[in-house]
PDB file of C-alpha atoms in Angstrom:
ATOM      1  CA  ASP A   1      52.233  53.090 107.401  1.00 55.00           C
ATOM      2  CA  GLY A   2      53.364  55.703 105.273  1.00 65.00           C
ATOM      3  CA  GLY A   3      51.016  58.240 103.382  1.00 93.00           C
ATOM      4  CA  ILE A   4      49.024  61.465 103.110  1.00 96.00           C
ATOM      5  CA  THR A   5      46.047  62.245 104.971  1.00 96.00           C
ATOM      6  CA  GLN A   6      43.476  65.040 104.397  1.00 97.00           C
ATOM      7  CA  SER A   7      40.515  65.501 106.416  1.00 95.00           C
ATOM      8  CA  PRO A   8      37.700  66.239 106.074  1.00 95.00           C
ATOM      9  CA  LYS A   9      36.524  63.585 103.882  1.00 95.00           C
ATOM     10  CA  TYR A  10      33.722  65.908 103.397  1.00 95.00           C
ATOM     11  CA  LEU A  11      33.109  69.730 103.973  1.00 94.00           C
ATOM     12  CA  PHE A  12      30.294  72.139 104.126  1.00 93.00           C
ATOM     13  CA  ARG A  13      30.637  75.840 104.043  1.00 90.00           C
ATOM     14  CA  LYS A  14      28.116  78.635 103.751  1.00 90.00           C
ATOM     15  CA  GLU A  15      28.770  81.483 101.575  1.00 87.00           C
ATOM     16  CA  GLY A  16      31.193  84.076 102.743  1.00 87.00           C
ATOM     17  CA  GLN A  17      33.006  81.646 105.076  1.00 91.00           C
ATOM     18  CA  ASN A  18      36.652  80.711 105.117  1.00 94.00           C
ATOM     19  CA  VAL A  19      37.425  76.833 105.538  1.00 95.00           C
ATOM     20  CA  THR A  20      40.391  75.030 105.833  1.00 97.00           C
ATOM     21  CA  LEU A  21      41.268  71.760 104.640  1.00 97.00           C
ATOM     22  CA  SER A  22      43.925  69.522 106.494  1.00 98.00           C
ATOM     23  CA  CYS A  23      47.013  67.651 104.750  1.00 98.00           C
ATOM     24  CA  GLU A  24      49.484  65.857 106.299  1.00 98.00           C
ATOM     25  CA  GLN A  25      52.475  63.402 105.176  1.00 97.00           C
ATOM     26  CA  ASN A  26      54.547  61.216 106.985  1.00 96.00           C
ATOM     27  CA  LEU A  27      56.853  60.120 104.012  1.00 96.00           C
ATOM     28  CA  ASN A  28      59.743  62.763 104.592  1.00 95.00           C
ATOM     29  CA  HIS A  29      59.050  64.403 101.276  1.00 95.00           C
ATOM     30  CA  ASP A  30      60.083  67.848 100.601  1.00 93.00           C
ATOM     31  CA  ALA A  31      57.256  69.070  97.944  1.00 94.00           C
ATOM     32  CA  MET A  32      53.589  69.025  98.783  1.00 96.00           C
ATOM     33  CA  TYR A  33      50.750  70.389  96.320  1.00 96.00           C
ATOM     34  CA  TRP A  34      47.085  71.161  96.316  1.00 97.00           C
ATOM     35  CA  TYR A  35      44.824  70.686  93.193  1.00 96.00           C
ATOM     36  CA  ARG A  36      41.727  71.005  92.819  1.00 97.00           C
ATOM     37  CA  GLN A  37      39.393  68.580  90.301  1.00 95.00           C
ATOM     38  CA  ASP A  38      36.612  69.358  88.752  1.00 92.00           C
ATOM     39  CA  PRO A  39      34.654  67.019  86.504  1.00 83.00           C
ATOM     40  CA  GLY A  40      36.019  66.804  82.473  1.00 77.00           C
ATOM     41  CA  GLN A  41      38.568  69.235  83.819  1.00 80.00           C
ATOM     42  CA  GLY A  42      41.516  67.149  85.226  1.00 86.00           C
ATOM     43  CA  LEU A  43      43.777  68.163  87.543  1.00 92.00           C
ATOM     44  CA  ARG A  44      44.483  71.954  88.207  1.00 93.00           C
ATOM     45  CA  LEU A  45      47.440  72.969  90.656  1.00 93.00           C
ATOM     46  CA  ILE A  46      46.598  75.601  93.076  1.00 96.00           C
ATOM     47  CA  TYR A  47      49.469  76.088  95.126  1.00 96.00           C
ATOM     48  CA  TYR A  48      52.831  74.278  95.387  1.00 94.00           C
ATOM     49  CA  SER A  49      55.741  74.100  98.284  1.00 95.00           C
ATOM     50  CA  GLN A  50      59.158  72.687  97.671  1.00 92.00           C
ATOM     51  CA  ILE A  51      60.583  73.338 101.394  1.00 92.00           C
ATOM     52  CA  VAL A  52      59.496  74.197 104.839  1.00 94.00           C
ATOM     53  CA  ASN A  53      58.248  77.884 104.786  1.00 95.00           C
ATOM     54  CA  ASP A  54      58.262  78.539 101.166  1.00 94.00           C
ATOM     55  CA  PHE A  55      55.340  78.132  98.566  1.00 95.00           C
ATOM     56  CA  GLN A  56      54.475  79.180  95.454  1.00 93.00           C
ATOM     57  CA  LYS A  57      50.942  80.021  93.513  1.00 94.00           C
ATOM     58  CA  GLY A  58      50.067  77.477  90.929  1.00 92.00           C
ATOM     59  CA  ASP A  59      47.751  77.693  87.810  1.00 91.00           C
ATOM     60  CA  ILE A  60      44.378  78.550  90.166  1.00 95.00           C
ATOM     61  CA  ALA A  61      45.436  80.505  93.122  1.00 96.00           C
ATOM     62  CA  GLU A  62      43.121  83.237  93.682  1.00 96.00           C
ATOM     63  CA  GLY A  63      40.664  82.679  96.314  1.00 96.00           C
ATOM     64  CA  TYR A  64      43.321  80.496  98.411  1.00 97.00           C
ATOM     65  CA  SER A  65      45.927  80.563 100.774  1.00 97.00           C
ATOM     66  CA  VAL A  66      48.666  78.122 101.891  1.00 98.00           C
ATOM     67  CA  SER A  67      51.070  77.882 105.059  1.00 98.00           C
ATOM     68  CA  ARG A  68      53.869  75.539 105.186  1.00 98.00           C
ATOM     69  CA  GLU A  69      55.154  75.828 108.594  1.00 97.00           C
ATOM     70  CA  LYS A  70      56.224  72.064 108.918  1.00 97.00           C
ATOM     71  CA  LYS A  71      57.493  69.521 106.620  1.00 97.00           C
ATOM     72  CA  GLU A  72      54.500  67.425 107.232  1.00 97.00           C
ATOM     73  CA  SER A  73      51.593  69.714 106.898  1.00 98.00           C
ATOM     74  CA  PHE A  74      50.568  71.829 104.213  1.00 98.00           C
ATOM     75  CA  PRO A  75      46.685  73.211 104.972  1.00 98.00           C
ATOM     76  CA  LEU A  76      45.039  74.929 102.081  1.00 98.00           C
ATOM     77  CA  THR A  77      42.368  77.935 103.512  1.00 97.00           C
ATOM     78  CA  VAL A  78      39.663  78.305 100.737  1.00 96.00           C
ATOM     79  CA  THR A  79      38.377  82.195 101.493  1.00 94.00           C
ATOM     80  CA  SER A  80      35.395  83.845 100.833  1.00 90.00           C
ATOM     81  CA  ALA A  81      37.268  85.140  97.574  1.00 89.00           C
ATOM     82  CA  GLN A  82      36.764  81.933  95.848  1.00 90.00           C
ATOM     83  CA  LYS A  83      33.860  82.559  93.282  1.00 88.00           C
ATOM     84  CA  ASN A  84      33.462  78.713  93.052  1.00 91.00           C
ATOM     85  CA  PRO A  85      34.266  76.820  95.449  1.00 93.00           C
ATOM     86  CA  THR A  86      32.554  73.426  95.022  1.00 95.00           C
ATOM     87  CA  ALA A  87      34.868  70.915  93.699  1.00 95.00           C
ATOM     88  CA  PHE A  88      37.098  67.947  95.037  1.00 95.00           C
ATOM     89  CA  TYR A  89      40.485  68.787  96.640  1.00 97.00           C
ATOM     90  CA  LEU A  90      43.635  66.547  96.899  1.00 96.00           C
ATOM     91  CA  CYS A  91      46.889  67.053  98.066  1.00 97.00           C
ATOM     92  CA  ALA A  92      50.455  65.291  96.903  1.00 96.00           C
ATOM     93  CA  SER A  93      53.293  65.112  98.251  1.00 96.00           C
ATOM     94  CA  SER A  94      56.664  64.037  96.282  1.00 93.00           C
ATOM     95  CA  ILE A  95      60.608  63.917  96.359  1.00 90.00           C
ATOM     96  CA  ASP A  96      61.318  67.155  94.707  1.00 82.00           C
ATOM     97  CA  LEU A  97      62.885  65.836  91.550  1.00 82.00           C
ATOM     98  CA  PRO A  98      61.221  65.523  87.879  1.00 77.00           C
ATOM     99  CA  ASN A  99      61.463  61.919  87.397  1.00 85.00           C
ATOM    100  CA  THR A 100      58.953  60.933  90.863  1.00 90.00           C
ATOM    101  CA  GLU A 101      55.762  60.507  91.014  1.00 93.00           C
ATOM    102  CA  ALA A 102      53.267  62.197  93.591  1.00 93.00           C
ATOM    103  CA  PHE A 103      51.550  60.648  96.291  1.00 95.00           C
ATOM    104  CA  PHE A 104      47.954  61.666  96.790  1.00 96.00           C
ATOM    105  CA  GLY A 105      45.416  61.844  99.840  1.00 96.00           C
ATOM    106  CA  GLN A 106      42.098  60.382  99.667  1.00 95.00           C
ATOM    107  CA  GLY A 107      40.565  64.138  98.812  1.00 95.00           C
ATOM    108  CA  THR A 108      37.864  66.329 100.471  1.00 96.00           C
ATOM    109  CA  ARG A 109      34.547  67.544  98.756  1.00 95.00           C
ATOM    110  CA  LEU A 110      33.996  70.779  99.503  1.00 95.00           C
ATOM    111  CA  THR A 111      30.215  71.681  98.980  1.00 95.00           C
ATOM    112  CA  VAL A 112      29.317  75.449  99.657  1.00 90.00           C
ATOM    113  CA  VAL A 113      25.458  75.558 100.664  1.00 86.00           C
TER     114      VAL A 113
ATOM    115  CA  ALA B   1      54.310  75.048  77.239  1.00 73.00           C
ATOM    116  CA  GLN B   2      54.047  71.450  78.661  1.00 82.00           C
ATOM    117  CA  SER B   3      50.559  69.685  77.918  1.00 88.00           C
ATOM    118  CA  VAL B   4      49.159  66.601  77.809  1.00 93.00           C
ATOM    119  CA  ALA B   5      45.814  64.947  76.163  1.00 95.00           C
ATOM    120  CA  GLN B   6      43.672  62.509  76.521  1.00 96.00           C
ATOM    121  CA  PRO B   7      41.604  62.209  73.248  1.00 96.00           C
ATOM    122  CA  GLU B   8      38.758  60.349  74.635  1.00 96.00           C
ATOM    123  CA  ASP B   9      36.889  60.675  77.800  1.00 95.00           C
ATOM    124  CA  GLN B  10      35.149  57.105  77.742  1.00 97.00           C
ATOM    125  CA  VAL B  11      36.376  53.984  76.538  1.00 98.00           C
ATOM    126  CA  ASN B  12      34.481  51.061  76.719  1.00 98.00           C
ATOM    127  CA  VAL B  13      35.497  47.080  76.688  1.00 98.00           C
ATOM    128  CA  ALA B  14      34.225  43.553  77.313  1.00 98.00           C
ATOM    129  CA  GLU B  15      35.616  41.947  80.278  1.00 98.00           C
ATOM    130  CA  GLY B  16      38.716  39.790  78.863  1.00 97.00           C
ATOM    131  CA  ASN B  17      39.089  41.742  76.263  1.00 98.00           C
ATOM    132  CA  PRO B  18      42.516  43.998  75.592  1.00 98.00           C
ATOM    133  CA  LEU B  19      42.389  47.541  76.520  1.00 97.00           C
ATOM    134  CA  THR B  20      44.246  51.063  75.185  1.00 98.00           C
ATOM    135  CA  VAL B  21      43.814  54.297  76.736  1.00 98.00           C
ATOM    136  CA  LYS B  22      45.361  56.920  74.615  1.00 98.00           C
ATOM    137  CA  CYS B  23      47.821  59.600  75.956  1.00 98.00           C
ATOM    138  CA  THR B  24      49.634  62.339  73.905  1.00 97.00           C
ATOM    139  CA  TYR B  25      51.562  64.882  75.215  1.00 94.00           C
ATOM    140  CA  SER B  26      53.805  67.883  74.776  1.00 91.00           C
ATOM    141  CA  VAL B  27      57.003  68.994  76.489  1.00 85.00           C
ATOM    142  CA  SER B  28      60.219  70.643  75.808  1.00 81.00           C
ATOM    143  CA  GLY B  29      63.197  67.959  76.082  1.00 81.00           C
ATOM    144  CA  ASN B  30      62.806  64.608  77.227  1.00 83.00           C
ATOM    145  CA  PRO B  31      59.175  63.665  79.123  1.00 87.00           C
ATOM    146  CA  TYR B  32      58.800  61.949  82.352  1.00 92.00           C
ATOM    147  CA  LEU B  33      55.448  60.202  82.198  1.00 95.00           C
ATOM    148  CA  PHE B  34      53.137  58.840  84.306  1.00 96.00           C
ATOM    149  CA  TRP B  35      49.631  57.108  85.069  1.00 98.00           C
ATOM    150  CA  TYR B  36      47.488  57.023  87.574  1.00 97.00           C
ATOM    151  CA  VAL B  37      44.398  55.906  88.529  1.00 97.00           C
ATOM    152  CA  GLN B  38      41.215  57.235  90.450  1.00 96.00           C
ATOM    153  CA  TYR B  39      38.029  55.322  92.306  1.00 93.00           C
ATOM    154  CA  PRO B  40      35.221  57.427  92.586  1.00 89.00           C
ATOM    155  CA  ASN B  41      35.700  59.533  95.849  1.00 85.00           C
ATOM    156  CA  ARG B  42      39.423  58.718  96.069  1.00 90.00           C
ATOM    157  CA  GLY B  43      42.639  59.874  95.245  1.00 91.00           C
ATOM    158  CA  LEU B  44      45.179  59.169  92.700  1.00 94.00           C
ATOM    159  CA  GLN B  45      47.176  55.928  92.607  1.00 96.00           C
ATOM    160  CA  PHE B  46      50.326  55.786  90.662  1.00 96.00           C
ATOM    161  CA  LEU B  47      50.415  53.054  88.068  1.00 97.00           C
ATOM    162  CA  LEU B  48      53.781  53.302  86.138  1.00 97.00           C
ATOM    163  CA  LYS B  49      55.953  56.191  84.843  1.00 96.00           C
ATOM    164  CA  TYR B  50      58.381  55.956  82.047  1.00 95.00           C
ATOM    165  CA  ILE B  51      62.179  57.725  82.952  1.00 92.00           C
ATOM    166  CA  THR B  52      64.240  56.433  79.984  1.00 88.00           C
ATOM    167  CA  GLY B  53      65.006  53.079  78.794  1.00 89.00           C
ATOM    168  CA  ASP B  54      62.891  50.373  77.297  1.00 91.00           C
ATOM    169  CA  ASN B  55      59.856  52.278  75.611  1.00 93.00           C
ATOM    170  CA  LEU B  56      57.707  49.585  77.107  1.00 96.00           C
ATOM    171  CA  VAL B  57      57.129  50.096  81.234  1.00 97.00           C
ATOM    172  CA  LYS B  58      55.383  47.412  83.210  1.00 96.00           C
ATOM    173  CA  GLY B  59      53.534  48.605  86.000  1.00 95.00           C
ATOM    174  CA  SER B  60      50.937  48.158  88.926  1.00 92.00           C
ATOM    175  CA  TYR B  61      47.877  45.741  88.359  1.00 93.00           C
ATOM    176  CA  GLY B  62      49.161  43.946  84.973  1.00 96.00           C
ATOM    177  CA  PHE B  63      49.070  47.487  83.489  1.00 97.00           C
ATOM    178  CA  GLU B  64      51.785  48.594  80.950  1.00 98.00           C
ATOM    179  CA  ALA B  65      52.245  51.875  78.729  1.00 98.00           C
ATOM    180  CA  GLU B  66      54.645  51.930  75.447  1.00 96.00           C
ATOM    181  CA  PHE B  67      56.421  54.918  74.791  1.00 96.00           C
ATOM    182  CA  ASN B  68      56.476  56.232  71.567  1.00 95.00           C
ATOM    183  CA  LYS B  69      58.792  59.425  70.911  1.00 93.00           C
ATOM    184  CA  SER B  70      58.156  59.773  67.094  1.00 94.00           C
ATOM    185  CA  GLN B  71      54.222  60.189  67.703  1.00 95.00           C
ATOM    186  CA  THR B  72      54.736  61.700  71.177  1.00 95.00           C
ATOM    187  CA  SER B  73      52.492  59.430  72.778  1.00 96.00           C
ATOM    188  CA  PHE B  74      52.365  57.181  76.211  1.00 97.00           C
ATOM    189  CA  HIS B  75      49.446  54.719  75.299  1.00 98.00           C
ATOM    190  CA  LEU B  76      48.245  52.507  78.196  1.00 98.00           C
ATOM    191  CA  LYS B  77      47.400  49.160  77.971  1.00 98.00           C
ATOM    192  CA  LYS B  78      46.464  45.676  79.228  1.00 98.00           C
ATOM    193  CA  PRO B  79      46.006  42.424  77.576  1.00 97.00           C
ATOM    194  CA  SER B  80      42.603  41.331  79.458  1.00 97.00           C
ATOM    195  CA  ALA B  81      40.507  43.934  81.388  1.00 98.00           C
ATOM    196  CA  LEU B  82      38.717  43.286  84.642  1.00 97.00           C
ATOM    197  CA  VAL B  83      35.392  44.298  85.725  1.00 97.00           C
ATOM    198  CA  SER B  84      37.780  45.976  88.541  1.00 96.00           C
ATOM    199  CA  ASP B  85      39.762  48.061  86.158  1.00 97.00           C
ATOM    200  CA  SER B  86      36.937  50.168  85.796  1.00 97.00           C
ATOM    201  CA  ALA B  87      37.752  53.791  87.043  1.00 97.00           C
ATOM    202  CA  LEU B  88      39.255  57.040  85.625  1.00 96.00           C
ATOM    203  CA  TYR B  89      42.665  57.219  84.189  1.00 97.00           C
ATOM    204  CA  PHE B  90      44.895  60.124  84.373  1.00 97.00           C
ATOM    205  CA  CYS B  91      48.010  60.712  81.712  1.00 97.00           C
ATOM    206  CA  ALA B  92      50.584  63.250  83.695  1.00 95.00           C
ATOM    207  CA  VAL B  93      53.973  64.618  82.536  1.00 92.00           C
ATOM    208  CA  SER B  94      56.731  66.510  84.253  1.00 86.00           C
ATOM    209  CA  SER B  95      59.510  68.089  82.392  1.00 75.00           C
ATOM    210  CA  PRO B  96      63.312  68.297  83.595  1.00 69.00           C
ATOM    211  CA  GLY B  97      63.521  71.865  82.590  1.00 67.00           C
ATOM    212  CA  ASP B  98      60.697  72.592  84.895  1.00 70.00           C
ATOM    213  CA  ASN B  99      62.648  74.128  88.549  1.00 70.00           C
ATOM    214  CA  PHE B 100      60.591  71.952  90.775  1.00 74.00           C
ATOM    215  CA  ASN B 101      58.732  68.116  89.811  1.00 77.00           C
ATOM    216  CA  LYS B 102      55.503  70.035  88.516  1.00 82.00           C
ATOM    217  CA  PHE B 103      53.140  67.823  86.817  1.00 88.00           C
ATOM    218  CA  TYR B 104      50.635  68.259  83.731  1.00 89.00           C
ATOM    219  CA  PHE B 105      48.052  66.071  84.158  1.00 92.00           C
ATOM    220  CA  GLY B 106      45.432  65.278  81.102  1.00 93.00           C
ATOM    221  CA  SER B 107      41.687  65.754  81.643  1.00 93.00           C
ATOM    222  CA  GLY B 108      41.101  61.829  82.442  1.00 95.00           C
ATOM    223  CA  THR B 109      39.809  59.019  80.815  1.00 97.00           C
ATOM    224  CA  LYS B 110      36.856  56.907  82.504  1.00 97.00           C
ATOM    225  CA  LEU B 111      37.276  53.269  81.607  1.00 98.00           C
ATOM    226  CA  ASN B 112      34.250  51.196  81.563  1.00 97.00           C
ATOM    227  CA  VAL B 113      34.836  47.264  81.684  1.00 98.00           C
ATOM    228  CA  LYS B 114      31.539  45.235  81.217  1.00 97.00           C
ATOM    229  CA  PRO B 115      31.213  41.368  81.991  1.00 95.00           C
TER     230      PRO B 115
END
């Protein structure tokens, strides 16, 4: 089945640690996205990538980093510089045209302990 | 700037009654409009979209939405609600003027369908 796979589903991080969230897609989509979801705030864009080896900051990129070495993969690293990292993180992909819908992974819930 | 507003944090409806979840948008040019549904601790699932043409769009699970250009609205509707429709619903817009497929999401509306 085609789709987007995020792992792990739940992740616990100690303060001061970097953690990496995995996102893999087999939909052959050029565009990939990372969103952060907090209660009552909808989805906020962290980073996006339109093509391999290229990515751009979204609205809340501070404290996060990404890479796009392969078309299928778009991992997100939450660094120790992110002051409030506890949230639900969603990865998505789409054909890179404005009239196409995005496909989402099942999300990773990150908790700082 | 592009934006989406979902004026209701929560909508309550009895099973079997019609439901409406409201969405208004602000975008330069002609908008592309989307509805997604999210169940607890899951990702978003695409329901339907408006690109052009007929203002009434039909989507998955019996949902439909009506595009109203003069009111800049794209309300989600269903003639007869099911308990299983209870979930969080997001409206989103993208703009042909953007240089990539950027989605602007509303804050979400929680739909509660009671038996």
